[in-house]
mmCIF file of C-alpha atoms in Angstrom:
data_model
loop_
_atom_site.group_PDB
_atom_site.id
_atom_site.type_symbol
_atom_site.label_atom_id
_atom_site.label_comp_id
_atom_site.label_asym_id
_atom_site.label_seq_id
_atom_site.Cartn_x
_atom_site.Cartn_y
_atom_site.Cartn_z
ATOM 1 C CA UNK A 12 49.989 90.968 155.712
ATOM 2 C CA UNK A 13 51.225 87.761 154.464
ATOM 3 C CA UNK A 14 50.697 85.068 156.274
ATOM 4 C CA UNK A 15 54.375 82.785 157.825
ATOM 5 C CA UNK A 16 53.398 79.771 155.563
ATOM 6 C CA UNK A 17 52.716 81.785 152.588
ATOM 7 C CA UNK A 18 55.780 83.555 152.659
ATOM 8 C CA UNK A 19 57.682 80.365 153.670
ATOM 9 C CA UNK A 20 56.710 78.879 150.475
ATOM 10 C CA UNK A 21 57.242 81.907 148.531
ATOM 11 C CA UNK A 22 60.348 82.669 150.091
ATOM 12 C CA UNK A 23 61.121 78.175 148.653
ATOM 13 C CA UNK A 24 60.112 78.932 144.995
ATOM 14 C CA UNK A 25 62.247 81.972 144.091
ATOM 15 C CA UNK A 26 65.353 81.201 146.212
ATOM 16 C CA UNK A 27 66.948 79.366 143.789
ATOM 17 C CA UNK A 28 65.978 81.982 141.614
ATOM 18 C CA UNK A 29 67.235 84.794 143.334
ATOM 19 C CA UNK A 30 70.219 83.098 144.027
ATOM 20 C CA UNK A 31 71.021 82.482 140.469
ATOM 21 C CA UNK A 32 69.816 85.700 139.114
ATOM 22 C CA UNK A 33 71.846 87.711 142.157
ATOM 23 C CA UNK A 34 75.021 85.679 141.383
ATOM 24 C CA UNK A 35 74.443 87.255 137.221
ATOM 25 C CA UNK A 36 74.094 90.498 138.219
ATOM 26 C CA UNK A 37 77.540 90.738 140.284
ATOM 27 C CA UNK A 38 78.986 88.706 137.644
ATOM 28 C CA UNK A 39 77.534 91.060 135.048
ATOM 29 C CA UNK A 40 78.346 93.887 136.763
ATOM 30 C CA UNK A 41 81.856 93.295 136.894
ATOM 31 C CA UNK A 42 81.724 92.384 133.440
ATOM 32 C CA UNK A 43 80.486 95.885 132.062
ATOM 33 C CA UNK A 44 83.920 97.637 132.267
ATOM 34 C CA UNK A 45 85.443 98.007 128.813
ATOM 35 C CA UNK A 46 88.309 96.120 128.487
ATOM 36 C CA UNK A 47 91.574 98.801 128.900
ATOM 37 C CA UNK A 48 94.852 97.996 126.898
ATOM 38 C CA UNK A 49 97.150 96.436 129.588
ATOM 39 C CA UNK A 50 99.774 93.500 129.149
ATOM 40 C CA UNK A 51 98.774 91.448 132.087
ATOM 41 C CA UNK A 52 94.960 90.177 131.448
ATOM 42 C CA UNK A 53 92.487 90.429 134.689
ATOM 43 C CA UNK A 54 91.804 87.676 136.750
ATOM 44 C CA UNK A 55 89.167 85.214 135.893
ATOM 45 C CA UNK A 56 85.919 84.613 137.454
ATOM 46 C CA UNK A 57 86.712 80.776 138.459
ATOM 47 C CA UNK A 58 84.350 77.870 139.329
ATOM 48 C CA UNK A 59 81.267 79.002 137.377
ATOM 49 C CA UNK A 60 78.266 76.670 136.548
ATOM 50 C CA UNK A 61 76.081 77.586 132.959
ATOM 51 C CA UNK A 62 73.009 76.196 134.437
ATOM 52 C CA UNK A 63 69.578 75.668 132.761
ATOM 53 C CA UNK A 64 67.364 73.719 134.655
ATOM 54 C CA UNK A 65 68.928 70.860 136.918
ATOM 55 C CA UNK A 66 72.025 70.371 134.004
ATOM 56 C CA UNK A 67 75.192 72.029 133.645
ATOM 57 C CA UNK A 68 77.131 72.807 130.948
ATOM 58 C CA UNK A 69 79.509 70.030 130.180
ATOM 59 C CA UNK A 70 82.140 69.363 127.398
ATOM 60 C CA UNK A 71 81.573 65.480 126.341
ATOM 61 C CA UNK A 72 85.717 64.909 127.007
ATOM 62 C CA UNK A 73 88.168 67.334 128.542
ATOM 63 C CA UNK A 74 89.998 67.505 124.963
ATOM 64 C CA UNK A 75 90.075 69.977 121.846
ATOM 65 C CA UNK A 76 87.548 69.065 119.563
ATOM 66 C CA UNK A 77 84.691 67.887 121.759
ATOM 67 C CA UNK A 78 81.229 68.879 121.461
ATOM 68 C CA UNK A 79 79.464 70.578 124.736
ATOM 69 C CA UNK A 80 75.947 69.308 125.917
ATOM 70 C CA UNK A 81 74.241 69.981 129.092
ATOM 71 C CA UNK A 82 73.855 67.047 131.738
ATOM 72 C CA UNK A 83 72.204 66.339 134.542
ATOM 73 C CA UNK A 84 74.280 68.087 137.783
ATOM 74 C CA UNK A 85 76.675 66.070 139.249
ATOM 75 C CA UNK A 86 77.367 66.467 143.105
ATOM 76 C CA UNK A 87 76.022 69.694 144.906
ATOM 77 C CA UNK A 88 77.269 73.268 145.421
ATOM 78 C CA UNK A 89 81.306 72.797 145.793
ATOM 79 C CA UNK A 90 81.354 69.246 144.996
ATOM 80 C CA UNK A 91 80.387 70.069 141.474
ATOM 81 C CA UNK A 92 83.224 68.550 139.496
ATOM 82 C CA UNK A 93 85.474 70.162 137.393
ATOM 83 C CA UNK A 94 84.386 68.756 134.238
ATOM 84 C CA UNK A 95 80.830 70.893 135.025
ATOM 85 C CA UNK A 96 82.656 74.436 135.897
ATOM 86 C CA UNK A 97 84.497 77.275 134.208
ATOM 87 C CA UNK A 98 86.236 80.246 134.435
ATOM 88 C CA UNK A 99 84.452 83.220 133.120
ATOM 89 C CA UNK A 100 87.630 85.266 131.585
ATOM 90 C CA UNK A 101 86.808 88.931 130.634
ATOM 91 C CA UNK A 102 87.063 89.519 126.165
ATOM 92 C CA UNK A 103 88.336 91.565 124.392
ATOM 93 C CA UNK A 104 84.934 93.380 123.805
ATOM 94 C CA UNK A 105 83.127 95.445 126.827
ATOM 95 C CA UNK A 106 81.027 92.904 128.598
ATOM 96 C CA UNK A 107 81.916 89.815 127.022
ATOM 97 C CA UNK A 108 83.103 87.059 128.153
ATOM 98 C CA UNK A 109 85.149 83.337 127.345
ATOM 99 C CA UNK A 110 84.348 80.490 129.321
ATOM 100 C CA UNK A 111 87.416 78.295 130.349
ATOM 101 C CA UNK A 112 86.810 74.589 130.817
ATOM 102 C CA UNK A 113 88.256 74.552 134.103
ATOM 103 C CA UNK A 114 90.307 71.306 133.760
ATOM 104 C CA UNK A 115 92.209 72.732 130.835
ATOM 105 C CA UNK A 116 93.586 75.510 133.508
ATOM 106 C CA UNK A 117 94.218 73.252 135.994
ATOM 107 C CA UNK A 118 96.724 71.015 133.717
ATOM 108 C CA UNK A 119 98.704 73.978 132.903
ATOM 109 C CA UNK A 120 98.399 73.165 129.285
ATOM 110 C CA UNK A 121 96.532 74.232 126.281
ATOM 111 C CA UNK A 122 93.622 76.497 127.957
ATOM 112 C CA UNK A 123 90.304 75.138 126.227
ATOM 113 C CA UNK A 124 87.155 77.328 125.619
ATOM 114 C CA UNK A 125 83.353 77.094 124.329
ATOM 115 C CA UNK A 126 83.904 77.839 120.484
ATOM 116 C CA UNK A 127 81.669 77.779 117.894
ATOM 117 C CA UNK A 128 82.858 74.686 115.199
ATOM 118 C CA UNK A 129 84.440 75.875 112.228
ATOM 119 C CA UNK A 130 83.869 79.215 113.939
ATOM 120 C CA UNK A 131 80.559 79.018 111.737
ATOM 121 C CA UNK A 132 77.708 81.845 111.816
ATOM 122 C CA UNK A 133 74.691 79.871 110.707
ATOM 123 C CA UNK A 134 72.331 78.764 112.982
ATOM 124 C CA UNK A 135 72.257 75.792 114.079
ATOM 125 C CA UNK A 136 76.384 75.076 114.280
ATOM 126 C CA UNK A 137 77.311 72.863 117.200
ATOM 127 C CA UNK A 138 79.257 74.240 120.198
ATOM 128 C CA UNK A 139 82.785 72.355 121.043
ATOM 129 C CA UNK A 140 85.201 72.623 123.317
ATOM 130 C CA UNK A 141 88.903 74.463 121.586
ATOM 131 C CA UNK A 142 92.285 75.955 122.526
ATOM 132 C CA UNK A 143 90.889 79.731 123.652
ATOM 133 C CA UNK A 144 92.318 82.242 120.779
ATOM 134 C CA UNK A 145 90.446 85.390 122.481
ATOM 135 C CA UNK A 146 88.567 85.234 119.184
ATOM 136 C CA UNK A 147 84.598 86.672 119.337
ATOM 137 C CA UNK A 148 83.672 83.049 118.495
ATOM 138 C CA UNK A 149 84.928 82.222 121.462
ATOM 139 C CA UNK A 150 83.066 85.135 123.507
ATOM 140 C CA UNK A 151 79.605 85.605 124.947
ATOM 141 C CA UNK A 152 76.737 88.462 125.831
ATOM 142 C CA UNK A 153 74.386 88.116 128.256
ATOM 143 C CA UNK A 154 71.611 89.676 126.877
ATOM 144 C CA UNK A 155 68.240 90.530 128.785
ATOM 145 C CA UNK A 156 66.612 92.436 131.578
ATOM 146 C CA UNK A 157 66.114 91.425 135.257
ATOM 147 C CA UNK A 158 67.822 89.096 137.495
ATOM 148 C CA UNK A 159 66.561 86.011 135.668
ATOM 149 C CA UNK A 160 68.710 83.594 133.437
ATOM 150 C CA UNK A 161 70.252 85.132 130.441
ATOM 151 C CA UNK A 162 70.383 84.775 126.553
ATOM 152 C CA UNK A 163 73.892 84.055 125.616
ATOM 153 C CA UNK A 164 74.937 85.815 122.426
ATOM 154 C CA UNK A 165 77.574 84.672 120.422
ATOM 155 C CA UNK A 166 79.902 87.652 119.566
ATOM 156 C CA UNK A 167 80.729 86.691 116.546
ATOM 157 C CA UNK A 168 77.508 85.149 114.949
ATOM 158 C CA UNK A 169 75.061 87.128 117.559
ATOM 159 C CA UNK A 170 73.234 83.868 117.783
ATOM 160 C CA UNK A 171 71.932 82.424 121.040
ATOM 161 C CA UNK A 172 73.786 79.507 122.885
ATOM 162 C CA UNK A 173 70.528 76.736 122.715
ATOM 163 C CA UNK A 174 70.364 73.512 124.306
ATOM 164 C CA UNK A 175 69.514 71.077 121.981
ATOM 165 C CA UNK A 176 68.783 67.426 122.406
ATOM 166 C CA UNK A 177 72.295 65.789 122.646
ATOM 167 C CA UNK A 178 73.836 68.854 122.342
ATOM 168 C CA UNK A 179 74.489 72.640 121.963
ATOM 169 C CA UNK A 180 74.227 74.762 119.396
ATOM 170 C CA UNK A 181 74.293 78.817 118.359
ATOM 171 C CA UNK A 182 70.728 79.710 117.099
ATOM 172 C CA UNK A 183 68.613 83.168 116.078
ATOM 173 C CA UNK A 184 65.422 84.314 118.438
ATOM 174 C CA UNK A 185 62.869 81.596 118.603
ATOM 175 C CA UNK A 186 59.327 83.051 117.287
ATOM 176 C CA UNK A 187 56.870 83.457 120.109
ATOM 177 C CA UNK A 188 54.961 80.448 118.593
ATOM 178 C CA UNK A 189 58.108 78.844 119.950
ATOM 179 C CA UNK A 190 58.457 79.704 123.829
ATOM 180 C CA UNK A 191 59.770 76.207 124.746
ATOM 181 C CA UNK A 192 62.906 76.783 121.986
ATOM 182 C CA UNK A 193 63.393 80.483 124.051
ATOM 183 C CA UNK A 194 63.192 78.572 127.256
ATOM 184 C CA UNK A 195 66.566 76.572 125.567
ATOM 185 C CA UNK A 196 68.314 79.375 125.270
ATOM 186 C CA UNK A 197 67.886 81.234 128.783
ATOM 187 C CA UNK A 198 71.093 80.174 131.271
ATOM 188 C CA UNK A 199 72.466 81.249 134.539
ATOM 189 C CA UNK A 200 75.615 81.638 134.788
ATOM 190 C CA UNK A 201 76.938 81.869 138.815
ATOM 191 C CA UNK A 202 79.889 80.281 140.913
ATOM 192 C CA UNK A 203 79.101 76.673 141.941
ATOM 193 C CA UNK A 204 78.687 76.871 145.112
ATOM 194 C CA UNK A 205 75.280 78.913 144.922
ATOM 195 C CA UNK A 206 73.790 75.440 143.368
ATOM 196 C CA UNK A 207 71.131 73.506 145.308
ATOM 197 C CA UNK A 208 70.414 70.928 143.151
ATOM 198 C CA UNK A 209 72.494 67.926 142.388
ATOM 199 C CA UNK A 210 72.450 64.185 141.965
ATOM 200 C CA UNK B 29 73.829 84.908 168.761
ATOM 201 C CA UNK B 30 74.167 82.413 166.475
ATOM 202 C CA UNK B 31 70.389 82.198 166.497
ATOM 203 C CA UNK B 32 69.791 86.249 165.685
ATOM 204 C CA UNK B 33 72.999 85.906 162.578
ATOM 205 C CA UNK B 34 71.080 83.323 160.748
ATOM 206 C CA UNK B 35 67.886 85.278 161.508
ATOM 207 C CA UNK B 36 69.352 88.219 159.630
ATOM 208 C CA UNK B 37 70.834 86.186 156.938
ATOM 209 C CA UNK B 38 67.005 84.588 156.563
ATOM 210 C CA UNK B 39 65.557 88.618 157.070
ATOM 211 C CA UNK B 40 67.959 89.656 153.847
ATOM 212 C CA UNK B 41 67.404 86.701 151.709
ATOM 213 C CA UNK B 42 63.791 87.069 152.350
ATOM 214 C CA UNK B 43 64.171 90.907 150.940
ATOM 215 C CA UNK B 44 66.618 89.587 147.686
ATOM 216 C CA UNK B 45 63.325 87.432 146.738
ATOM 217 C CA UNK B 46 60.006 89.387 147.282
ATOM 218 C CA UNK B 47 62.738 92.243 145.374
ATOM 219 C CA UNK B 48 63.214 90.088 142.449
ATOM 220 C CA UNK B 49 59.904 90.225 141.401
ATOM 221 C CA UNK B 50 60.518 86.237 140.503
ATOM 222 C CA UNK B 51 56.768 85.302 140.133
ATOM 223 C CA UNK B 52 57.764 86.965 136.364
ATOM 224 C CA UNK B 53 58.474 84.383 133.300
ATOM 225 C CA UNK B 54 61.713 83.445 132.637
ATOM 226 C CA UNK B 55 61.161 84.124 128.999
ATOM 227 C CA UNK B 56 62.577 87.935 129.520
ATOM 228 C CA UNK B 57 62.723 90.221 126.014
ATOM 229 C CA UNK B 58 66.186 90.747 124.828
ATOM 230 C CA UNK B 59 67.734 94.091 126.140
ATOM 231 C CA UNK B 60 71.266 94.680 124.135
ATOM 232 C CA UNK B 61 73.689 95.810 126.036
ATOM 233 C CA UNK B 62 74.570 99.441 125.805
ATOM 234 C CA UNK B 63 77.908 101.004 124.121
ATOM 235 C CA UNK B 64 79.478 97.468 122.918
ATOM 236 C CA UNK B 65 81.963 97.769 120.982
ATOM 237 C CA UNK B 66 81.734 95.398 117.605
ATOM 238 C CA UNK B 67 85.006 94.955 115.676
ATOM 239 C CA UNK B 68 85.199 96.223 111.930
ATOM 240 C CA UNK B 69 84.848 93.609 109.196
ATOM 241 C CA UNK B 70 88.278 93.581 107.538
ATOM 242 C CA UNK B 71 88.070 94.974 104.112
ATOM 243 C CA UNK B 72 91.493 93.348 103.329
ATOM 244 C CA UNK B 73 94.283 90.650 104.933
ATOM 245 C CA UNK B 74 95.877 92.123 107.859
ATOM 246 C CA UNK B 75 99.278 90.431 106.877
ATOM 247 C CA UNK B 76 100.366 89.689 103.301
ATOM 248 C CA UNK B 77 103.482 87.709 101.674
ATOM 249 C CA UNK B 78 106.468 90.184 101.725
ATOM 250 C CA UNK B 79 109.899 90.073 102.856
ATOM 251 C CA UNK B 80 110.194 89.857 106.487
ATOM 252 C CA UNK B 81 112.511 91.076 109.273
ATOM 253 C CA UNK B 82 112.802 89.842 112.476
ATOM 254 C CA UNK B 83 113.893 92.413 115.004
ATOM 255 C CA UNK B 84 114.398 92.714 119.027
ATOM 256 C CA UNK B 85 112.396 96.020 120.595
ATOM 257 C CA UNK B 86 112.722 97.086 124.472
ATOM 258 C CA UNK B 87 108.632 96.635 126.004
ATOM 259 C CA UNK B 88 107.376 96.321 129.336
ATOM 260 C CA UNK B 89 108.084 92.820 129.100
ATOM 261 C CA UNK B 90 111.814 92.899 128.046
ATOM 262 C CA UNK B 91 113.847 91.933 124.911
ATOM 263 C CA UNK B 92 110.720 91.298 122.639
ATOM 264 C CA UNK B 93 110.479 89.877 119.306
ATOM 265 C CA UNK B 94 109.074 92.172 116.376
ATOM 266 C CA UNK B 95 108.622 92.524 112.792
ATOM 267 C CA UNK B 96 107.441 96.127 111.109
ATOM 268 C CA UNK B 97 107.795 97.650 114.537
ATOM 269 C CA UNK B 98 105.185 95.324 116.367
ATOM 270 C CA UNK B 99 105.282 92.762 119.049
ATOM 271 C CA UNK B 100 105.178 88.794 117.717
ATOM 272 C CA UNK B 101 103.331 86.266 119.429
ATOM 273 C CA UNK B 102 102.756 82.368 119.310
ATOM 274 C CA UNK B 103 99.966 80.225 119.887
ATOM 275 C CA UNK B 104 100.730 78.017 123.184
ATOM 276 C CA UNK B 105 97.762 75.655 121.231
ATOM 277 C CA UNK B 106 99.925 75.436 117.914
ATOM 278 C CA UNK B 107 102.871 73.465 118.043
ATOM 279 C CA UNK B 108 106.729 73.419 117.240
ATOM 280 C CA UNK B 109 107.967 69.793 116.629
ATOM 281 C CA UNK B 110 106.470 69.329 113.979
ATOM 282 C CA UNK B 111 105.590 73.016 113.493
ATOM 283 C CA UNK B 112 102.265 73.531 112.747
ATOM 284 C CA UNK B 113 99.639 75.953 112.992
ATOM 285 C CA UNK B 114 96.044 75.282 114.062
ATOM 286 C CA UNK B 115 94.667 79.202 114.106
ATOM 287 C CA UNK B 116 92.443 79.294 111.511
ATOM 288 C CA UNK B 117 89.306 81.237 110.634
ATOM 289 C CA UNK B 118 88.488 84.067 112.677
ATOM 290 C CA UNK B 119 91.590 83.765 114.781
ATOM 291 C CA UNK B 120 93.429 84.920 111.751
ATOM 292 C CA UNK B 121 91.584 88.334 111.820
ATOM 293 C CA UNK B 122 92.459 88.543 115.456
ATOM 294 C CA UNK B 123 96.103 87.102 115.012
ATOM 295 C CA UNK B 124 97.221 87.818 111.701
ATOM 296 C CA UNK B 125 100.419 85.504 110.477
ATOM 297 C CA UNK B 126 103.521 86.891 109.601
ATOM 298 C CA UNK B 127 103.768 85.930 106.399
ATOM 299 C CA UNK B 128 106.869 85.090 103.892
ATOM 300 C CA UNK B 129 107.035 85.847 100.299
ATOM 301 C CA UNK B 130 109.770 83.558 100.482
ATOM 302 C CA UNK B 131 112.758 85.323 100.083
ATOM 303 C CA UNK B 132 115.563 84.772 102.811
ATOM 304 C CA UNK B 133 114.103 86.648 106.237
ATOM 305 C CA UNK B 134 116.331 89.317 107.207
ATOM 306 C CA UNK B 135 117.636 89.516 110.967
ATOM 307 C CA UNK B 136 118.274 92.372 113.079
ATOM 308 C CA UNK B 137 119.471 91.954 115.942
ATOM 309 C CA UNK B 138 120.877 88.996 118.006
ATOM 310 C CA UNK B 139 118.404 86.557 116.565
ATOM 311 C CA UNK B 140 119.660 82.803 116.050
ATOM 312 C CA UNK B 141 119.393 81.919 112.385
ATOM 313 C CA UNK B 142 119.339 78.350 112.722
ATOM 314 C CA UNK B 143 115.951 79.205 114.665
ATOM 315 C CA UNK B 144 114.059 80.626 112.192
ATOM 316 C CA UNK B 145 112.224 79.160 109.518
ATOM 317 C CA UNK B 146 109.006 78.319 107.911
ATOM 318 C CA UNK B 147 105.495 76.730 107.660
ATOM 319 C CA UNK B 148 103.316 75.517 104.557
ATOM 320 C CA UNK B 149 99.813 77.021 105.891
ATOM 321 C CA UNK B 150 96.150 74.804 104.748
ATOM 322 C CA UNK B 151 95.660 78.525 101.965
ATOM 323 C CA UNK B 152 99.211 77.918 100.306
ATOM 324 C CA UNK B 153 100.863 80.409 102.323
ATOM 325 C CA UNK B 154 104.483 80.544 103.904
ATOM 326 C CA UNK B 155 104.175 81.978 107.670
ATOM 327 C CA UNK B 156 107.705 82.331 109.484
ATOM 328 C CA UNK B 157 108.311 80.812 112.901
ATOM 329 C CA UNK B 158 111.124 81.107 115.452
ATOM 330 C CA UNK B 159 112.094 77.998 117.579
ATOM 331 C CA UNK B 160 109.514 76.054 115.099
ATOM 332 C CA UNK B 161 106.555 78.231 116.792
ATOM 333 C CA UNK B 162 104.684 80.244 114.114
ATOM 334 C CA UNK B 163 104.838 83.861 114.560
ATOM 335 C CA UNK B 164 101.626 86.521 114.249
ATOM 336 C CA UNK B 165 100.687 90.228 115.106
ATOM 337 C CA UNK B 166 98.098 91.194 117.615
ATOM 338 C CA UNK B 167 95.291 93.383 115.885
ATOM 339 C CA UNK B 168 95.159 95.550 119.280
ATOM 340 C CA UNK B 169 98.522 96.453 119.127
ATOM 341 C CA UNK B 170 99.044 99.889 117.745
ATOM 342 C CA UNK B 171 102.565 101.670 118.347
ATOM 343 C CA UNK B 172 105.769 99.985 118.675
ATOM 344 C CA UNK B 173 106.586 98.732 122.158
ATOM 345 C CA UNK B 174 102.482 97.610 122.649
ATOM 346 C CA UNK B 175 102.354 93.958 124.370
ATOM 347 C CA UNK B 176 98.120 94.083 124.732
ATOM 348 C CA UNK B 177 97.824 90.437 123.351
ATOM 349 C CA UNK B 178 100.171 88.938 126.079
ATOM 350 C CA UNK B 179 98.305 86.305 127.656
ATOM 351 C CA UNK B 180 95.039 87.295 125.691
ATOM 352 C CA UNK B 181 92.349 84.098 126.107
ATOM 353 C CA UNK B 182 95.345 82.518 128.130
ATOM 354 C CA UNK B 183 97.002 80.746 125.086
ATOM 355 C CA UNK B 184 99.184 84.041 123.466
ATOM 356 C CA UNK B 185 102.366 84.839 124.486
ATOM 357 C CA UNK B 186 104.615 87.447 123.444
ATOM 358 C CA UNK B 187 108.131 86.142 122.372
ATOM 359 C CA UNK B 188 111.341 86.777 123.260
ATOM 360 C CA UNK B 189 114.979 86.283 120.618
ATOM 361 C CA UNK B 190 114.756 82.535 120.914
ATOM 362 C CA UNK B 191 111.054 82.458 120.197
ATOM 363 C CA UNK B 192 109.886 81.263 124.509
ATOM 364 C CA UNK B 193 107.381 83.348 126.167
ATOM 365 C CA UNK B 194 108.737 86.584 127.668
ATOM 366 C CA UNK B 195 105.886 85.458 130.319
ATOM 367 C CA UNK B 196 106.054 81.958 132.032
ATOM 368 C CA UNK B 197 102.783 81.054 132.149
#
């Protein structure tokens, strides 16, 4: 029997959690249909926060060319800007997926995605903000078990998504020696309006 | 009511967490994904300098623009005046340019002449464009009549005889 305070605080610690790691699986879930050969793409997934920690992922402008860092959430739940959401839109690949800076689909312009620059494979290449090409540069795996946060592989390079600081970049597997690099690489990826933090 | 609603809501939440097993690390080991598909490397260009013909084929999305039997599309990110191309690297296996050898591109079908013409891409080569858009293949498409890189990443759009999108976007 556990006792009403116990549970209480249990029930505090792993609700954001479970939140989070509920919101992955559905997403994930939906995700894991191949991609059939039809003219008119599926719909997105909009309003989604990459979160790791309190920060969100965040182009540093709302133009081609910018590099993406992670800062510090602004607003909570819904009132998460724009500038810290995006659509997740289905690749070309079975469970992959783009991630649309949502301002660039709300201008009814060039549509602007998470790209590797220079579409580079090394490690270490910085992530920035370009016009979405449905390239595998442009598209991401969640990779690992439970409902927790998720590695994001790069299609194209299979390197993680990493938070670095200043910025992001693609990167291999940290060692073990390393669990503070693997904890810069693990990300939830859910609609804003499951958030609880917020400044 | 009310009261017993949010008691439920708590009651399920409650379930989700002790469920989760979220006293675990976060660090979880990398589990692949089953039966993803990877795409081939390309042992050679998908598109080469060669005479080109423009053509007009029926598809599910009307009157579309083709050359060698397959559906053309632009780059809504590229751009027409001035003409210029910004697909580069990888998006070239994906979208691969129609490319002139630079003799004369032959029309069939009610295409505009004064419409068509040329770009100087960063590697040296000539790719064609309609309307001053740059034209390319989708490496999807398979048979004649195939539109599966309409609206692909939200920036392609299949073409129509005076090189707009058959799909207003």
């Amino acid at each position: 029997m556990i006792s009403r305070t116990t549970l209480g605080a249990r029930v505090r610690r792993c609700l954001t959690v479970t939140l989070l790691g509920t919101a992955v699986l559905a997403v994930s879930a939906g995700l894991a249909t191949p991609a059939s050969a039809q003219p008119r793409p599926l719909p997105d997934n909009p309003n989604r926060v990459v979160s790791i920690d309190d920060e969100l992922l965040e182009p540093r402008a709302s133009t081609a060319g910018a590099p993406l860092r992670f800062a510090t959430r602004i607003g909570r739940a819904n009132d998460t800007p724009d500038s810290q959401t995006w659509a997740q839109r289905r690749g070309r690949l079975g469970g992959t997926f783009a991630l649309v800076h949502t301002p660039s689909i709300a201008a009814a312009g060039v549509q602007l995605c998470a790209d590797v620059e220079g579409d580079s494979r090394e490690a270490g290449a910085r992530l920035v903000l370009r016009p979405c090409d449905g390239t595998d540069s442009q598209l991401w795996r969640p990779l690992g078990g439970g409902s927790g946060p998720r590695f994001l592989q790069n299609v194209q390079s299979e390197l993680n998504m990493e938070r670095v600081p200043g910025g992001v970049v693609q990167n291999d597997f940290a060692p073990r020696e390393e669990p503070e690099r693997s904890n810069n690489q693990l990300f939830s990826v859910s609609p804003k309006s499951f958030g609880i933090g917020g400044a | 009511m009310r009261r017993d609603t949010r008691a439920g809501a708590a009651a399920a939440l409650l379930v989700l967490a002790l469920g989760t097993g979220c006293g675990q690390g976060s660090a979880t080991p990398p589990v692949p994904l089953p039966a993803v598909e990877t795409a081939a490397p390309t042992a050679e260009p998908l598109s080469r300098p060669g005479p080109v013909q423009l053509a007009l084929a029926r598809t599910a999305l009307g009157e579309t623009l083709t050359s060698d039997g397959r559906t053309l599309y632009r780059f809504e990110a590229d751009s027409a005046d001035p003409p210029r191309s910004i697909c580069e690297n990888d998006c070239l296996e994906v979208w691969p340019p129609v490319l002139s050898d630079g003799s004369p591109v032959s029309l069939d079908g009610a295409i505009d002449r004064s419409l068509v013409g040329t770009i100087q891409r960063s590697d040296g080569t000539t790719q064609v464009t309609l309307g001053g858009w740059p034209l390319y293949w989708f490496v999807d498409d398979k048979t004649p009549g195939d539109v599966t890189g309409e609206g692909v990443g939200g920036n392609w759009s299949a073409v129509g005889d005076d090189g707009k999108p058959l799909v207003r976007k």
